[in-house]
XYZ file of N, CA and C in Angstrom:
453
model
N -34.630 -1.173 -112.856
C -35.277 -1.948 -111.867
C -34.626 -1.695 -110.517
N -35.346 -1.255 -109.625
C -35.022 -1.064 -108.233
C -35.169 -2.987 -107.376
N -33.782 -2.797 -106.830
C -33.806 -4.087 -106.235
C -33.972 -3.688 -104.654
N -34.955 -3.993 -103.595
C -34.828 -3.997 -102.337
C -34.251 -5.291 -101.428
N -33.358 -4.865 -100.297
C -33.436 -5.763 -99.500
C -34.165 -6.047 -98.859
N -34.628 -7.603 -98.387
C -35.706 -8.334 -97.997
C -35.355 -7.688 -96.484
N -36.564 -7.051 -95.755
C -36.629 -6.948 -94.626
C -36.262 -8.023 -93.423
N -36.184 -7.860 -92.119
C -35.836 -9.097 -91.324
C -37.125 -8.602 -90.535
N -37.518 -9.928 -90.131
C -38.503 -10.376 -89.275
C -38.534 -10.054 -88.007
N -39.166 -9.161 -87.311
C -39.089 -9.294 -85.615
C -38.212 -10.026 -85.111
N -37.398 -9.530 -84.269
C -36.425 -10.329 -83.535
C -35.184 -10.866 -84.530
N -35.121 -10.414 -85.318
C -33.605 -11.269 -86.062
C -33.017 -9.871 -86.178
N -31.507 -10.449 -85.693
C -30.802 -9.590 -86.342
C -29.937 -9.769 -87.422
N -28.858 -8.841 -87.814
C -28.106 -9.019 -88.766
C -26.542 -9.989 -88.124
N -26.447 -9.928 -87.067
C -25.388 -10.986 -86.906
C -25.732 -11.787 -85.592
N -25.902 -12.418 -85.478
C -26.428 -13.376 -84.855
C -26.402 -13.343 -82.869
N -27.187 -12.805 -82.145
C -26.890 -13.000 -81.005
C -25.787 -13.634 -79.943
N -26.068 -14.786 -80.601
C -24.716 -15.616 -80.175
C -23.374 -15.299 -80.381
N -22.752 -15.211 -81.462
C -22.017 -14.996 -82.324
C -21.030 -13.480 -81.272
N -22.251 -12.363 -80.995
C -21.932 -11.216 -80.714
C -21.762 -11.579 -78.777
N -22.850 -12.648 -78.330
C -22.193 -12.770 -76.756
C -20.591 -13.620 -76.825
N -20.747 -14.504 -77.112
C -19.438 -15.069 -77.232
C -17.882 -14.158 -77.794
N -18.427 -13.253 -78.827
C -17.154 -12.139 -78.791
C -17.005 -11.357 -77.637
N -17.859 -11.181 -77.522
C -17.746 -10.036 -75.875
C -17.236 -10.516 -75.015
N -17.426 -12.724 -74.999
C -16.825 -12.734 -73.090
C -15.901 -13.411 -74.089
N -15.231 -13.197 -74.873
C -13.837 -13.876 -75.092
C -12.827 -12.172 -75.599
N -13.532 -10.912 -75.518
C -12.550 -10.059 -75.642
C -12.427 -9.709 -73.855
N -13.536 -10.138 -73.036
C -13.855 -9.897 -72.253
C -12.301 -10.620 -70.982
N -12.565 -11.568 -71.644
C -11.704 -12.834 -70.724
C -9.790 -12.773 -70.924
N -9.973 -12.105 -72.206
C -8.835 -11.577 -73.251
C -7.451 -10.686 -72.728
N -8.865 -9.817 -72.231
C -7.766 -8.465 -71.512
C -7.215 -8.902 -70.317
N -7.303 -9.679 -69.311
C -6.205 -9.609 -68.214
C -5.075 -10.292 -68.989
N -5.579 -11.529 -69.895
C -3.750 -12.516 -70.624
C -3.110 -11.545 -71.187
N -4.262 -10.235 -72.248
C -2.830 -9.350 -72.605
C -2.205 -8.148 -71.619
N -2.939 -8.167 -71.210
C -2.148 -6.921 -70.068
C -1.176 -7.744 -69.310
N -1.287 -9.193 -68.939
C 0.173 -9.723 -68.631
C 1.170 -10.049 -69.329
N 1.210 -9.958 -70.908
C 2.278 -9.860 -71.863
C 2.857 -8.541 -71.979
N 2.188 -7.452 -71.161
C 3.205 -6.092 -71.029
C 4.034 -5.781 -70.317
N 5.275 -5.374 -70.717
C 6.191 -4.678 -69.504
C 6.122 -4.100 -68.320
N 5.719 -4.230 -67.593
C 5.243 -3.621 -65.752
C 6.467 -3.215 -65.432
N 7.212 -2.880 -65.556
C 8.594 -1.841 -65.122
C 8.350 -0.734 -64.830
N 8.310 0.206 -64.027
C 8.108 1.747 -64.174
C 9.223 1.918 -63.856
N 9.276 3.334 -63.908
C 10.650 4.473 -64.018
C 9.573 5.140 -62.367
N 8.587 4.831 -62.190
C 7.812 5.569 -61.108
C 8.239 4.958 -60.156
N 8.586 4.094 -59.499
C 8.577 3.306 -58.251
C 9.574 3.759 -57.746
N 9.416 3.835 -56.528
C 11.116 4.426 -55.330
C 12.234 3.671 -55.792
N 12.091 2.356 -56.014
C 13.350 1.695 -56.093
C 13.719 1.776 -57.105
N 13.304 1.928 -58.870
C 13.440 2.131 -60.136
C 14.253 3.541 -59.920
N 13.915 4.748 -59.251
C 14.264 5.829 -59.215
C 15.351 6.043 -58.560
N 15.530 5.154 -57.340
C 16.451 5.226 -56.137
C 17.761 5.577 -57.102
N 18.215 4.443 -57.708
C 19.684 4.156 -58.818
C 19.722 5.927 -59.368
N 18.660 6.177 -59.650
C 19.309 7.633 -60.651
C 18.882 8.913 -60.031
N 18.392 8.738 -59.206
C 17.724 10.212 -58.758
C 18.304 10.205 -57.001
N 19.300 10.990 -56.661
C 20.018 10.886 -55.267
C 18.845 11.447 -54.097
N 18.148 12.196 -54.701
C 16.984 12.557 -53.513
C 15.655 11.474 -53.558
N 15.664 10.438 -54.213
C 14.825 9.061 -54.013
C 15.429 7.912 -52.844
N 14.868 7.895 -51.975
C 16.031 7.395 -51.311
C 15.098 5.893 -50.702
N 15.647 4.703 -50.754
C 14.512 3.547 -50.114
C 15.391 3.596 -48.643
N 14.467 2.888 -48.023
C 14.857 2.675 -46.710
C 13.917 0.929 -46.020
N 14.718 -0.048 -45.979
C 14.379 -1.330 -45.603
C 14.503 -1.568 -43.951
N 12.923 -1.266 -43.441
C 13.029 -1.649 -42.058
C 12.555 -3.240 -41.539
N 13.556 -3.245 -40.965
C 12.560 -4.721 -40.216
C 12.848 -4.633 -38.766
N 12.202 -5.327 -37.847
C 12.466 -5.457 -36.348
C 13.520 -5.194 -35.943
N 14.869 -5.656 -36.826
C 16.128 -5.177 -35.861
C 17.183 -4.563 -36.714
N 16.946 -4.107 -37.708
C 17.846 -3.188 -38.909
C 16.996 -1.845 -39.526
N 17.683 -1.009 -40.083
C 17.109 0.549 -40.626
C 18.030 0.566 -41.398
N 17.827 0.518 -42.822
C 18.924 0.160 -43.878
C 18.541 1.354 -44.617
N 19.334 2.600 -44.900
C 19.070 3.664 -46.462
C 19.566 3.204 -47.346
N 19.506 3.418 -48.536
C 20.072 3.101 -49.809
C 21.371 3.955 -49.526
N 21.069 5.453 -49.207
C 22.202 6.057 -49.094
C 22.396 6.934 -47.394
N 23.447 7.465 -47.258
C 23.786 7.886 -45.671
C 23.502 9.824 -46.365
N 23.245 10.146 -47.075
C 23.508 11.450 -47.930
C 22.873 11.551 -48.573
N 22.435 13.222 -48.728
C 21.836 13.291 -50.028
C 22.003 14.819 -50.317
N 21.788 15.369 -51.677
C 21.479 16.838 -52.276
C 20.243 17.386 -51.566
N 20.386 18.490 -51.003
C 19.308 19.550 -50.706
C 18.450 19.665 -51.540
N 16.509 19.645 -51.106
C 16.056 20.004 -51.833
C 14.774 18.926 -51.363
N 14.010 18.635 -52.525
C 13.059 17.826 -52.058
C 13.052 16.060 -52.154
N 13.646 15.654 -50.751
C 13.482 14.249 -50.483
C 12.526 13.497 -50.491
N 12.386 12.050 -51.079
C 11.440 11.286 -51.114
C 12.070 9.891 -50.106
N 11.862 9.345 -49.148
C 12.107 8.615 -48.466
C 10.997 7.399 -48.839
N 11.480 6.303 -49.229
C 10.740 5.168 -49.166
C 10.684 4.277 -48.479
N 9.921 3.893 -47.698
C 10.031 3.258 -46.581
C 9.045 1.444 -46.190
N 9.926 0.644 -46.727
C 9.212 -0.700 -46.538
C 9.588 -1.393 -45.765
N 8.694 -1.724 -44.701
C 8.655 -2.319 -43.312
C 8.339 -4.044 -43.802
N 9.743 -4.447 -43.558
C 10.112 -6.115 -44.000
C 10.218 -7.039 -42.972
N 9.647 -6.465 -41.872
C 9.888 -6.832 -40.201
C 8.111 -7.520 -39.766
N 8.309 -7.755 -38.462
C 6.687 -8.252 -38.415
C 5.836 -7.276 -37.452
N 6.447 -6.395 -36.976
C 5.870 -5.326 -36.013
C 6.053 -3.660 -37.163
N 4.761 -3.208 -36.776
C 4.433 -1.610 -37.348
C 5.138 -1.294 -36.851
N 5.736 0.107 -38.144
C 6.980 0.996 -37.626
C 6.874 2.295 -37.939
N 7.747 3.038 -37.608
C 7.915 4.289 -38.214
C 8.965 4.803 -38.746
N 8.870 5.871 -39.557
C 10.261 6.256 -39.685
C 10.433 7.939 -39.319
N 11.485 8.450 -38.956
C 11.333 9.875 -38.446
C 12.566 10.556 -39.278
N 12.552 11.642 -39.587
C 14.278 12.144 -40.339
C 14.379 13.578 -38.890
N 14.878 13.310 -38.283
C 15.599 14.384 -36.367
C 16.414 15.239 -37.696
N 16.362 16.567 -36.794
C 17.426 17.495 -36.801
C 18.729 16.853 -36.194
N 19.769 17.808 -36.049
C 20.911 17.501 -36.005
C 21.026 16.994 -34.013
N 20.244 17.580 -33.398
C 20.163 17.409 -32.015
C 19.454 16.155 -31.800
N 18.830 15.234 -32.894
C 17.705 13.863 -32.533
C 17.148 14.710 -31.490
N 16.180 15.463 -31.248
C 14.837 15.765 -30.952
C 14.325 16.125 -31.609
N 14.166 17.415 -32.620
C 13.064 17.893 -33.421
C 13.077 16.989 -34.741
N 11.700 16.924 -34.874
C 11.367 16.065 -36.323
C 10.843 17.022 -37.477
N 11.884 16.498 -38.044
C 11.777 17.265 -39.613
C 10.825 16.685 -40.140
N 10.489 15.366 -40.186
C 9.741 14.716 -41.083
C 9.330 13.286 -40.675
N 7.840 12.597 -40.625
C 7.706 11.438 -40.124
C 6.612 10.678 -40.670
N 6.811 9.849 -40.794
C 5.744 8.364 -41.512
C 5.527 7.333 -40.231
N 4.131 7.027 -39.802
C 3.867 6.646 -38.958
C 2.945 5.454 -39.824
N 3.259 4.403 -38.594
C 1.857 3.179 -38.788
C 2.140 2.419 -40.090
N 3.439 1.749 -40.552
C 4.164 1.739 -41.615
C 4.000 -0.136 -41.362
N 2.975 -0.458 -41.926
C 2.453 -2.272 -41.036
C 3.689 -3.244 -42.228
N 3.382 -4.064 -41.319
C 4.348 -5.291 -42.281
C 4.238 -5.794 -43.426
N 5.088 -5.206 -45.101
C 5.104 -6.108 -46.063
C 4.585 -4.150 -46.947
N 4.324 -3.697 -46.173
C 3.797 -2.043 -46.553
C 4.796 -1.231 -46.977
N 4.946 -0.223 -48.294
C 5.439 0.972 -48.316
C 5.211 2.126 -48.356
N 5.664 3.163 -47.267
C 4.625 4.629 -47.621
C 5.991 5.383 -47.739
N 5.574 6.100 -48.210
C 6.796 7.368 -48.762
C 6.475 8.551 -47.769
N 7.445 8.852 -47.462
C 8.188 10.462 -46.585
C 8.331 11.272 -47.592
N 7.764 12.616 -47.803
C 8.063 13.230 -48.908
C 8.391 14.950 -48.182
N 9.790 15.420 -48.333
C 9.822 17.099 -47.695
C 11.079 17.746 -48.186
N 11.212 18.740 -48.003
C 11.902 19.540 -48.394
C 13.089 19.645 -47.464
N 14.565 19.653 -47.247
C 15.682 19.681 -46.814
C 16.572 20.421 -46.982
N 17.201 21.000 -45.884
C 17.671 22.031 -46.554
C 19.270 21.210 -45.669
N 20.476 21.819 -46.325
C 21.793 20.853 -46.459
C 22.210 21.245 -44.515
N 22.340 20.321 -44.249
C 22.906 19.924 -42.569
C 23.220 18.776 -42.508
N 23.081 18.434 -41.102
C 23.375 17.164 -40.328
C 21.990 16.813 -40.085
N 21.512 15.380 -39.959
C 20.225 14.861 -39.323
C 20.911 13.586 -38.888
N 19.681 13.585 -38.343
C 19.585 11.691 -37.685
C 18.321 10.944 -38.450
N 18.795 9.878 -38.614
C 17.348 9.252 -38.995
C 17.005 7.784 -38.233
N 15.906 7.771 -37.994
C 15.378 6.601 -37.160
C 14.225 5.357 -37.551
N 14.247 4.478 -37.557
C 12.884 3.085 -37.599
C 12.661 3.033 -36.406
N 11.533 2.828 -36.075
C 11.057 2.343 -34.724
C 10.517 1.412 -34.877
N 10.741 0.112 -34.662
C 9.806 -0.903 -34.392
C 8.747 -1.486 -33.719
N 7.763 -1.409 -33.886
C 6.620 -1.703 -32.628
C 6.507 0.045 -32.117
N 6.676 0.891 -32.930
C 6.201 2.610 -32.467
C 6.590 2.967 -31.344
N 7.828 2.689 -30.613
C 8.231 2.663 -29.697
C 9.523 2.878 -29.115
N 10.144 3.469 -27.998
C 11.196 3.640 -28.324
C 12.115 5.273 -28.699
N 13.642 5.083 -28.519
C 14.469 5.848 -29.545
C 14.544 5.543 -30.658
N 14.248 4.232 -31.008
C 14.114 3.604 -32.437
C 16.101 3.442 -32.900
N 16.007 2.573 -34.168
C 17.336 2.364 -34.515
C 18.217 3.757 -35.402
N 18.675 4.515 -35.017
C 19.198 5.614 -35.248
C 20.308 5.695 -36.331
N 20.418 6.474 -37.037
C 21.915 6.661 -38.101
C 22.164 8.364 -38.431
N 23.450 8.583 -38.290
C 23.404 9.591 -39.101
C 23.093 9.763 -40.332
N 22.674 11.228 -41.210
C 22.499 11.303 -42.148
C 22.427 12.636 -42.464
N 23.246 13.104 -43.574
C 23.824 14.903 -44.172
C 23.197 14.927 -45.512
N 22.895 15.793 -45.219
C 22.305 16.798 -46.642
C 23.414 17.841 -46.970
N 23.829 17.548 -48.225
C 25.019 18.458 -48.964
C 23.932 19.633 -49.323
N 24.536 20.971 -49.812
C 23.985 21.826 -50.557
C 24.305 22.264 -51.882
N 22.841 21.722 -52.494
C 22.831 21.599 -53.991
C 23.011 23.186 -54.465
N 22.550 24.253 -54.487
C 22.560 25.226 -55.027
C 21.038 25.405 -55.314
N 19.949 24.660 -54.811
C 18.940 24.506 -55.092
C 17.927 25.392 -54.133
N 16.745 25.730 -54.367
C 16.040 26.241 -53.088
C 14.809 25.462 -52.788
């Protein structure tokens, strides 16, 4: 004896409409609570990197300070991070050894913002500068590039 299943009627389904909206806006509603039970740490961020990698370098500007993590660094390719903690747009510039020519510069750097300086260095003397309000000699420091053995 062949047993068939009883067909469904127009419009019915096998699990219930409801049943299937209500899973959707509760996996729906679901995902931001678990994505905030995950670890958000990266190893990517300037400042995560700053500690272990000597050519990651942060730099904290505000209106009247230009703070590096470090005064030095290994030849090669620098990443300058640069967060403007001040209330006026800034910049940051990395001067040759004379503070006139610019090796490297991040402009329009607004308040509460970080943009990264990213270039290649080769081992000397520089200057490095914040400008506050884009203006200016800006707040100046020395700063040497050793030579890594690197190209």
């Amino acid at each position: 004896m062949i047993m068939s299943r009883p067909s469904r009627q127009a419009g019915e389904f096998a699990v219930p409409v409801r049943t299937l909206i209500l899973a959707s806006t509760c996996a729906v509603f679901a995902m931001p609570l678990l994505a905030g039970c995950t670890d958000n740490t990266t190893t990517d961020s300037p400042a995560a990197t700053a500690s272990t990698d000597p050519r990651a370098l942060t730099v904290q500007a505000t209106d009247s300070e230009c703070k590096l993590s470090a005064t030095s660094a290994p030849s090669g390719t620098l990443t300058f991070a640069v967060t403007n903690g001040g209330q006026k747009v800034t910049e940051f510039y990395l001067y040759g050894e004379d503070g006139k020519r610019i090796i490297g510069e991040v402009e329009n750097v607004g308040p509460g913002i970080t943009r990264e300086l990213v270039l290649k260095v080769e081992p000397g003397s520089y200057i490095t500068a914040c400008k506050p309000g884009m203006a200016g000699d800006g707040l100046r420091a020395p700063f040497s590039v050793s030579d890594s053995g690197e190209e």
